[in-house]
Every structure is written in C-alpha cells, then in structure tokens.
C-alpha cells in the first residue's frame, strides 16, 4: 500500500504556481520522497526527488518540512500541459532498484 | 536518445485468446519493469528484471502471465489465456543499475499498451 496521502484533485490557473501537497507521516529516516506525474495517455514521468533538503530542477521545486512528515511539489508557472495526475512516492535509500508503489495521486487541472 | 518503447500501442482481443506485449528499454538500462493499471485502480507493479534475470515477480497476478527477457534486452509479457479482468494499460519502465547503499534509480516509463479483452 502507498505510504502517502494526497488530495484527489486540485485546480490551478494557468501561469500561477501550482502547489501539490503530500502527507507521509510514517516516513522513516532513510526514505526519499519522489514525485512522478502521468499526463493523459502517456506513461508516468519522473519529476523530482528529495530526502530532507529542498530541491529544485528545471521542472519543479520540492519543499520538505523539517519533520519530513509532509512535502509540497511546486510547479512555478503552470501551463495547460501540466494537467496530469501527480504521484508522491516514498522509497527507501537502500540503493539498488525496486518497483514503485503508486497511490491514487492528485489530478491537477490547469485552467486557462 | 530513444526512450522506452512499447508495442503494440493498443490491442483488442477476445477472452481466451493470447496476447504478447513487447517492451524495448532505453539502451544500456539493465533494470526493466512491468506495471499495469486496470480500470479504476492504481498503477501496480508486476515484476522486475535485472538483465535477463527475474529479480522480483511478486506483483504478477497469476500463472496466465509470463514475462521473458531473453538476452537481457527487450522483454515480452504474454497473457494466455486472456480474461476480461486483464483489460487495462500495461506500462514498461527501465533504469540504470546503481550501487547498493545509495540512492534508488530513476525509472523511465514507456507510453503503455492499452489492452482490451472482450
């Protein structure tokens, strides 16, 4: 089962910042927070990940609270193409590889 | 660099028939995964290959599903015989092998194969 809780849906106006919350209150010290998204009719796409420091890349920013029990994915200037289902996934840092556990995600709708 | 490709993009078959899905991972990616999403449900992990070896097949629903990755390159997922509940979207993902004890790998997904069993 997914270890995260996300709102089922959110709206955001085009050009504004989209802030997607995620609760992971049972996260352990060696677990990372990953974000993926799935645009309609495409496969899931990696966005960003973090452990405890805030992270930023060309797609988004990730803000993780000090107690690490929640995080927020920020799309700074949302466009219509950012309409997708966004998944927050917790993974341990044991290295190697394993299957991802997807929850229900947040359906983000960017309004023109 | 080409991404993960999957074939076919769509497949419509009748109950009891056999279907084979194919996945070509990103070149050089030894990890290959299969996932699926059935109608109204979440995306679920099916199995994981490292090169040609099955590392984890705990998500395979039953013995009607057979995955292979001969030679450690492309992979096939065969469903035989197909049932109505097998309808859904089947995703393949691949990633590079990373050393243990560090960060997990990043998985790159293909566009999926949409399977409809009538």
PDB file of C-alpha atoms in Angstrom:
ATOM      1  CA  UNK A   1       0.000   0.000   0.000  1.00  0.00           C
ATOM      2  CA  UNK A   2       1.082   3.575  -0.659  1.00  0.00           C
ATOM      3  CA  UNK A   3       2.638   5.327   2.323  1.00  0.00           C
ATOM      4  CA  UNK A   4       1.434   8.734   1.187  1.00  0.00           C
ATOM      5  CA  UNK A   5      -1.801  10.730   1.235  1.00  0.00           C
ATOM      6  CA  UNK A   6      -2.667  13.276  -1.433  1.00  0.00           C
ATOM      7  CA  UNK A   7      -5.811  15.274  -2.235  1.00  0.00           C
ATOM      8  CA  UNK A   8      -7.687  13.621  -5.095  1.00  0.00           C
ATOM      9  CA  UNK A   9      -7.880  16.744  -7.228  1.00  0.00           C
ATOM     10  CA  UNK A  10      -6.815  20.380  -7.481  1.00  0.00           C
ATOM     11  CA  UNK A  11      -7.335  23.282  -9.840  1.00  0.00           C
ATOM     12  CA  UNK A  12      -4.827  25.968 -10.692  1.00  0.00           C
ATOM     13  CA  UNK A  13      -4.965  28.935 -13.063  1.00  0.00           C
ATOM     14  CA  UNK A  14      -2.573  28.941 -15.982  1.00  0.00           C
ATOM     15  CA  UNK A  15       0.549  30.973 -15.227  1.00  0.00           C
ATOM     16  CA  UNK A  16       0.158  30.656 -11.485  1.00  0.00           C
ATOM     17  CA  UNK A  17       2.172  28.436  -9.173  1.00  0.00           C
ATOM     18  CA  UNK A  18       0.661  25.009  -8.538  1.00  0.00           C
ATOM     19  CA  UNK A  19       1.332  23.695  -5.044  1.00  0.00           C
ATOM     20  CA  UNK A  20       0.632  19.993  -4.581  1.00  0.00           C
ATOM     21  CA  UNK A  21       0.718  18.677  -1.012  1.00  0.00           C
ATOM     22  CA  UNK A  22       1.632  15.211   0.150  1.00  0.00           C
ATOM     23  CA  UNK A  23       1.473  13.680   3.606  1.00  0.00           C
ATOM     24  CA  UNK A  24       3.928  10.927   4.511  1.00  0.00           C
ATOM     25  CA  UNK A  25       3.695  10.909   8.294  1.00  0.00           C
ATOM     26  CA  UNK A  26       5.198   7.429   8.664  1.00  0.00           C
ATOM     27  CA  UNK A  27       8.287   8.183   6.591  1.00  0.00           C
ATOM     28  CA  UNK A  28      11.488   6.803   8.064  1.00  0.00           C
ATOM     29  CA  UNK A  29      14.903   8.406   8.156  1.00  0.00           C
ATOM     30  CA  UNK A  30      16.303   6.612   5.141  1.00  0.00           C
ATOM     31  CA  UNK A  31      13.302   7.140   2.860  1.00  0.00           C
ATOM     32  CA  UNK A  32      13.215   9.573  -0.033  1.00  0.00           C
ATOM     33  CA  UNK A  33      10.204  11.407  -1.423  1.00  0.00           C
ATOM     34  CA  UNK A  34       9.780  11.007  -5.178  1.00  0.00           C
ATOM     35  CA  UNK A  35       7.291  12.716  -7.469  1.00  0.00           C
ATOM     36  CA  UNK A  36       6.057  11.369 -10.764  1.00  0.00           C
ATOM     37  CA  UNK A  37       3.239  12.542 -12.986  1.00  0.00           C
ATOM     38  CA  UNK A  38       1.124  10.925 -15.642  1.00  0.00           C
ATOM     39  CA  UNK A  39      -0.193  13.055 -18.438  1.00  0.00           C
ATOM     40  CA  UNK A  40      -3.235  11.563 -20.128  1.00  0.00           C
ATOM     41  CA  UNK A  41      -2.398   8.685 -22.486  1.00  0.00           C
ATOM     42  CA  UNK A  42       1.288   8.752 -21.577  1.00  0.00           C
ATOM     43  CA  UNK A  43       3.452   6.746 -19.192  1.00  0.00           C
ATOM     44  CA  UNK A  44       4.433   8.133 -15.782  1.00  0.00           C
ATOM     45  CA  UNK A  45       7.191  10.731 -15.902  1.00  0.00           C
ATOM     46  CA  UNK A  46       9.800  11.370 -13.216  1.00  0.00           C
ATOM     47  CA  UNK A  47       9.755  14.913 -11.829  1.00  0.00           C
ATOM     48  CA  UNK A  48      11.959  15.266  -8.771  1.00  0.00           C
ATOM     49  CA  UNK A  49      13.026  13.626  -5.527  1.00  0.00           C
ATOM     50  CA  UNK A  50      14.424  14.698  -2.145  1.00  0.00           C
ATOM     51  CA  UNK A  51      15.427  13.445   1.274  1.00  0.00           C
ATOM     52  CA  UNK A  52      15.279  16.392   3.671  1.00  0.00           C
ATOM     53  CA  UNK A  53      16.633  19.438   1.872  1.00  0.00           C
ATOM     54  CA  UNK A  54      14.522  21.399  -0.561  1.00  0.00           C
ATOM     55  CA  UNK A  55      15.264  20.551  -4.166  1.00  0.00           C
ATOM     56  CA  UNK A  56      14.774  22.350  -7.465  1.00  0.00           C
ATOM     57  CA  UNK A  57      15.213  21.298 -11.062  1.00  0.00           C
ATOM     58  CA  UNK A  58      14.026  22.513 -14.439  1.00  0.00           C
ATOM     59  CA  UNK A  59      10.569  21.064 -13.890  1.00  0.00           C
ATOM     60  CA  UNK A  60       9.675  21.811 -10.298  1.00  0.00           C
ATOM     61  CA  UNK A  61      10.651  22.515  -6.714  1.00  0.00           C
ATOM     62  CA  UNK A  62      10.214  20.177  -3.787  1.00  0.00           C
ATOM     63  CA  UNK A  63       9.727  21.544  -0.298  1.00  0.00           C
ATOM     64  CA  UNK A  64      10.024  19.039   2.547  1.00  0.00           C
ATOM     65  CA  UNK A  65       9.013  20.030   6.069  1.00  0.00           C
ATOM     66  CA  UNK A  66      11.599  19.873   8.807  1.00  0.00           C
ATOM     67  CA  UNK A  67       9.945  16.849  10.430  1.00  0.00           C
ATOM     68  CA  UNK A  68       9.725  15.257   6.945  1.00  0.00           C
ATOM     69  CA  UNK A  69       6.124  14.250   7.510  1.00  0.00           C
ATOM     70  CA  UNK A  70       4.872  16.209   4.544  1.00  0.00           C
ATOM     71  CA  UNK A  71       6.086  17.830   1.370  1.00  0.00           C
ATOM     72  CA  UNK A  72       4.882  20.139  -1.388  1.00  0.00           C
ATOM     73  CA  UNK A  73       5.631  19.932  -5.076  1.00  0.00           C
ATOM     74  CA  UNK A  74       5.659  23.361  -6.694  1.00  0.00           C
ATOM     75  CA  UNK A  75       5.223  23.983 -10.403  1.00  0.00           C
ATOM     76  CA  UNK A  76       6.213  27.649 -10.524  1.00  0.00           C
ATOM     77  CA  UNK A  77       4.356  28.742 -13.664  1.00  0.00           C
ATOM     78  CA  UNK A  78       1.776  26.134 -14.526  1.00  0.00           C
ATOM     79  CA  UNK A  79       0.780  25.645 -18.147  1.00  0.00           C
ATOM     80  CA  UNK A  80      -2.089  23.706 -19.677  1.00  0.00           C
ATOM     81  CA  UNK A  81       0.363  20.911 -20.449  1.00  0.00           C
ATOM     82  CA  UNK A  82       0.906  20.408 -16.724  1.00  0.00           C
ATOM     83  CA  UNK A  83      -2.593  18.978 -16.395  1.00  0.00           C
ATOM     84  CA  UNK A  84      -1.891  15.443 -15.153  1.00  0.00           C
ATOM     85  CA  UNK A  85      -2.129  13.073 -12.213  1.00  0.00           C
ATOM     86  CA  UNK A  86       0.747  13.715  -9.795  1.00  0.00           C
ATOM     87  CA  UNK A  87       2.056  10.920  -7.593  1.00  0.00           C
ATOM     88  CA  UNK A  88       4.037  11.319  -4.401  1.00  0.00           C
ATOM     89  CA  UNK A  89       6.001   8.131  -3.647  1.00  0.00           C
ATOM     90  CA  UNK A  90       8.190   7.224  -0.687  1.00  0.00           C
ATOM     91  CA  UNK A  91      11.191   4.983  -1.386  1.00  0.00           C
ATOM     92  CA  UNK A  92      13.928   3.789   0.906  1.00  0.00           C
ATOM     93  CA  UNK A  93      17.529   4.657   0.205  1.00  0.00           C
ATOM     94  CA  UNK A  94      18.900   1.154   0.307  1.00  0.00           C
ATOM     95  CA  UNK A  95      20.191   1.598  -3.197  1.00  0.00           C
ATOM     96  CA  UNK A  96      19.556  -0.919  -5.910  1.00  0.00           C
ATOM     97  CA  UNK A  97      16.179  -0.984  -7.552  1.00  0.00           C
ATOM     98  CA  UNK A  98      12.616  -1.992  -6.859  1.00  0.00           C
ATOM     99  CA  UNK A  99       9.109  -1.451  -8.110  1.00  0.00           C
ATOM    100  CA  UNK A 100       7.337   1.817  -7.412  1.00  0.00           C
ATOM    101  CA  UNK A 101       4.209   1.867  -5.262  1.00  0.00           C
ATOM    102  CA  UNK A 102       1.709   4.267  -6.791  1.00  0.00           C
ATOM    103  CA  UNK A 103      -1.224   5.612  -4.820  1.00  0.00           C
ATOM    104  CA  UNK A 104      -4.220   7.423  -6.244  1.00  0.00           C
ATOM    105  CA  UNK A 105      -2.321  10.678  -6.782  1.00  0.00           C
ATOM    106  CA  UNK A 106      -3.668  14.195  -7.273  1.00  0.00           C
ATOM    107  CA  UNK A 107      -5.401  15.088 -10.513  1.00  0.00           C
ATOM    108  CA  UNK A 108      -4.159  18.609 -11.210  1.00  0.00           C
ATOM    109  CA  UNK A 109      -6.248  20.578 -13.670  1.00  0.00           C
ATOM    110  CA  UNK A 110      -4.764  23.769 -15.083  1.00  0.00           C
ATOM    111  CA  UNK A 111      -7.493  26.201 -16.046  1.00  0.00           C
ATOM    112  CA  UNK A 112      -6.961  28.665 -18.917  1.00  0.00           C
TER     113      UNK A 112
ATOM    114  CA  UNK B   1      18.428   9.077 -27.106  1.00  0.00           C
ATOM    115  CA  UNK B   2      15.351   6.930 -27.693  1.00  0.00           C
ATOM    116  CA  UNK B   3      13.060   6.401 -24.743  1.00  0.00           C
ATOM    117  CA  UNK B   4      11.291   3.247 -23.659  1.00  0.00           C
ATOM    118  CA  UNK B   5       9.123   1.919 -26.453  1.00  0.00           C
ATOM    119  CA  UNK B   6       6.217  -0.474 -26.265  1.00  0.00           C
ATOM    120  CA  UNK B   7       4.378  -2.435 -28.895  1.00  0.00           C
ATOM    121  CA  UNK B   8       1.565  -2.576 -29.737  1.00  0.00           C
ATOM    122  CA  UNK B   9       0.063   0.689 -28.543  1.00  0.00           C
ATOM    123  CA  UNK B  10      -3.393  -0.897 -28.492  1.00  0.00           C
ATOM    124  CA  UNK B  11      -4.662  -4.459 -28.587  1.00  0.00           C
ATOM    125  CA  UNK B  12      -8.222  -5.744 -28.681  1.00  0.00           C
ATOM    126  CA  UNK B  13      -8.661  -9.480 -28.233  1.00  0.00           C
ATOM    127  CA  UNK B  14     -11.360 -11.895 -27.220  1.00  0.00           C
ATOM    128  CA  UNK B  15     -11.474 -13.728 -23.938  1.00  0.00           C
ATOM    129  CA  UNK B  16      -9.425 -16.896 -24.148  1.00  0.00           C
ATOM    130  CA  UNK B  17      -7.017 -15.602 -26.762  1.00  0.00           C
ATOM    131  CA  UNK B  18      -3.325 -14.960 -26.265  1.00  0.00           C
ATOM    132  CA  UNK B  19      -1.626 -11.583 -26.432  1.00  0.00           C
ATOM    133  CA  UNK B  20       2.062 -10.729 -26.277  1.00  0.00           C
ATOM    134  CA  UNK B  21       3.233  -7.271 -25.330  1.00  0.00           C
ATOM    135  CA  UNK B  22       6.733  -6.072 -26.078  1.00  0.00           C
ATOM    136  CA  UNK B  23       8.949  -3.541 -24.344  1.00  0.00           C
ATOM    137  CA  UNK B  24      12.243  -2.127 -25.581  1.00  0.00           C
ATOM    138  CA  UNK B  25      14.078  -0.380 -22.741  1.00  0.00           C
ATOM    139  CA  UNK B  26      16.462   2.518 -23.045  1.00  0.00           C
ATOM    140  CA  UNK B  27      19.780   1.266 -24.368  1.00  0.00           C
ATOM    141  CA  UNK B  28      22.127   0.332 -21.543  1.00  0.00           C
ATOM    142  CA  UNK B  29      19.391   0.009 -18.925  1.00  0.00           C
ATOM    143  CA  UNK B  30      19.704  -3.327 -17.187  1.00  0.00           C
ATOM    144  CA  UNK B  31      16.632  -2.832 -14.993  1.00  0.00           C
ATOM    145  CA  UNK B  32      13.303  -3.442 -16.678  1.00  0.00           C
ATOM    146  CA  UNK B  33       9.902  -3.292 -15.003  1.00  0.00           C
ATOM    147  CA  UNK B  34       6.343  -4.134 -15.940  1.00  0.00           C
ATOM    148  CA  UNK B  35       3.383  -2.340 -14.374  1.00  0.00           C
ATOM    149  CA  UNK B  36      -0.295  -2.244 -15.167  1.00  0.00           C
ATOM    150  CA  UNK B  37      -3.331  -0.151 -14.431  1.00  0.00           C
ATOM    151  CA  UNK B  38      -6.694  -1.806 -14.628  1.00  0.00           C
ATOM    152  CA  UNK B  39      -9.816   0.319 -14.923  1.00  0.00           C
ATOM    153  CA  UNK B  40     -10.436   2.460 -11.864  1.00  0.00           C
ATOM    154  CA  UNK B  41      -7.417   1.154  -9.987  1.00  0.00           C
ATOM    155  CA  UNK B  42      -3.947   2.406  -9.239  1.00  0.00           C
ATOM    156  CA  UNK B  43      -0.847   1.584 -11.221  1.00  0.00           C
ATOM    157  CA  UNK B  44       0.507  -1.695  -9.860  1.00  0.00           C
ATOM    158  CA  UNK B  45       3.972  -3.175 -10.094  1.00  0.00           C
ATOM    159  CA  UNK B  46       4.118  -6.584 -11.783  1.00  0.00           C
ATOM    160  CA  UNK B  47       7.746  -7.620 -11.996  1.00  0.00           C
ATOM    161  CA  UNK B  48      11.349  -6.535 -12.273  1.00  0.00           C
ATOM    162  CA  UNK B  49      14.195  -7.874 -14.417  1.00  0.00           C
ATOM    163  CA  UNK B  50      17.865  -7.227 -13.953  1.00  0.00           C
ATOM    164  CA  UNK B  51      19.287  -8.091 -17.347  1.00  0.00           C
ATOM    165  CA  UNK B  52      17.696 -11.439 -18.176  1.00  0.00           C
ATOM    166  CA  UNK B  53      17.005 -12.469 -14.570  1.00  0.00           C
ATOM    167  CA  UNK B  54      13.711 -12.002 -12.773  1.00  0.00           C
ATOM    168  CA  UNK B  55      14.564 -10.072  -9.629  1.00  0.00           C
ATOM    169  CA  UNK B  56      11.059  -9.710  -8.235  1.00  0.00           C
ATOM    170  CA  UNK B  57       7.849 -11.094  -9.682  1.00  0.00           C
ATOM    171  CA  UNK B  58       5.720 -10.632  -6.594  1.00  0.00           C
ATOM    172  CA  UNK B  59       3.206  -8.483  -8.448  1.00  0.00           C
ATOM    173  CA  UNK B  60       2.346 -10.980 -11.167  1.00  0.00           C
ATOM    174  CA  UNK B  61      -1.375 -11.694 -10.752  1.00  0.00           C
ATOM    175  CA  UNK B  62      -1.418 -15.386 -11.706  1.00  0.00           C
ATOM    176  CA  UNK B  63       0.182 -18.004 -13.902  1.00  0.00           C
ATOM    177  CA  UNK B  64      -1.611 -16.781 -17.009  1.00  0.00           C
ATOM    178  CA  UNK B  65       1.048 -14.088 -17.180  1.00  0.00           C
ATOM    179  CA  UNK B  66       4.546 -14.930 -18.423  1.00  0.00           C
ATOM    180  CA  UNK B  67       7.323 -12.396 -18.755  1.00  0.00           C
ATOM    181  CA  UNK B  68      10.607 -13.019 -20.503  1.00  0.00           C
ATOM    182  CA  UNK B  69      13.709 -11.052 -21.261  1.00  0.00           C
ATOM    183  CA  UNK B  70      15.939 -13.316 -23.265  1.00  0.00           C
ATOM    184  CA  UNK B  71      19.389 -11.835 -23.811  1.00  0.00           C
ATOM    185  CA  UNK B  72      18.704  -9.038 -21.383  1.00  0.00           C
ATOM    186  CA  UNK B  73      17.470  -6.572 -23.985  1.00  0.00           C
ATOM    187  CA  UNK B  74      13.792  -6.328 -24.880  1.00  0.00           C
ATOM    188  CA  UNK B  75      11.102  -8.012 -22.830  1.00  0.00           C
ATOM    189  CA  UNK B  76       7.797  -9.639 -23.620  1.00  0.00           C
ATOM    190  CA  UNK B  77       4.748 -10.108 -21.441  1.00  0.00           C
ATOM    191  CA  UNK B  78       2.392 -12.825 -22.572  1.00  0.00           C
ATOM    192  CA  UNK B  79      -1.129 -13.259 -21.297  1.00  0.00           C
ATOM    193  CA  UNK B  80      -2.555 -16.696 -22.026  1.00  0.00           C
ATOM    194  CA  UNK B  81      -5.476 -17.167 -21.935  1.00  0.00           C
ATOM    195  CA  UNK B  82      -6.666 -13.592 -21.545  1.00  0.00           C
ATOM    196  CA  UNK B  83      -9.594 -12.846 -19.242  1.00  0.00           C
ATOM    197  CA  UNK B  84     -11.888  -9.843 -19.102  1.00  0.00           C
ATOM    198  CA  UNK B  85     -10.226  -8.535 -15.929  1.00  0.00           C
ATOM    199  CA  UNK B  86      -6.878  -8.324 -17.727  1.00  0.00           C
ATOM    200  CA  UNK B  87      -8.075  -5.246 -19.600  1.00  0.00           C
ATOM    201  CA  UNK B  88      -6.067  -2.178 -18.763  1.00  0.00           C
ATOM    202  CA  UNK B  89      -2.900  -0.311 -19.614  1.00  0.00           C
ATOM    203  CA  UNK B  90       0.421  -2.139 -19.337  1.00  0.00           C
ATOM    204  CA  UNK B  91       3.468   0.026 -18.748  1.00  0.00           C
ATOM    205  CA  UNK B  92       7.102  -0.851 -19.055  1.00  0.00           C
ATOM    206  CA  UNK B  93       9.883   1.103 -17.371  1.00  0.00           C
ATOM    207  CA  UNK B  94      13.655   0.852 -17.398  1.00  0.00           C
ATOM    208  CA  UNK B  95      16.546   2.234 -15.383  1.00  0.00           C
ATOM    209  CA  UNK B  96      20.276   2.003 -14.974  1.00  0.00           C
ATOM    210  CA  UNK B  97      21.744  -0.147 -12.277  1.00  0.00           C
ATOM    211  CA  UNK B  98      23.027   1.910  -9.339  1.00  0.00           C
ATOM    212  CA  UNK B  99      25.271   0.748  -6.498  1.00  0.00           C
ATOM    213  CA  UNK B 100      23.547  -0.586  -3.428  1.00  0.00           C
ATOM    214  CA  UNK B 101      23.626   1.529  -0.302  1.00  0.00           C
ATOM    215  CA  UNK B 102      22.872   4.761  -2.094  1.00  0.00           C
ATOM    216  CA  UNK B 103      20.042   6.472  -3.896  1.00  0.00           C
ATOM    217  CA  UNK B 104      17.437   4.456  -5.715  1.00  0.00           C
ATOM    218  CA  UNK B 105      17.446   4.524  -9.508  1.00  0.00           C
ATOM    219  CA  UNK B 106      15.140   6.721 -11.574  1.00  0.00           C
ATOM    220  CA  UNK B 107      12.712   4.764 -13.712  1.00  0.00           C
ATOM    221  CA  UNK B 108      11.722   5.912 -17.191  1.00  0.00           C
ATOM    222  CA  UNK B 109       8.376   4.755 -18.483  1.00  0.00           C
ATOM    223  CA  UNK B 110       7.107   3.855 -21.902  1.00  0.00           C
ATOM    224  CA  UNK B 111       3.761   5.078 -23.279  1.00  0.00           C
ATOM    225  CA  UNK B 112       1.977   1.853 -22.387  1.00  0.00           C
ATOM    226  CA  UNK B 113      -0.040  -0.768 -24.235  1.00  0.00           C
ATOM    227  CA  UNK B 114      -3.804  -0.479 -23.934  1.00  0.00           C
ATOM    228  CA  UNK B 115      -5.289  -3.960 -23.766  1.00  0.00           C
ATOM    229  CA  UNK B 116      -8.990  -4.602 -24.118  1.00  0.00           C
ATOM    230  CA  UNK B 117     -10.296  -8.119 -23.626  1.00  0.00           C
ATOM    231  CA  UNK B 118     -13.833  -8.656 -24.908  1.00  0.00           C
TER     232      UNK B 118
END
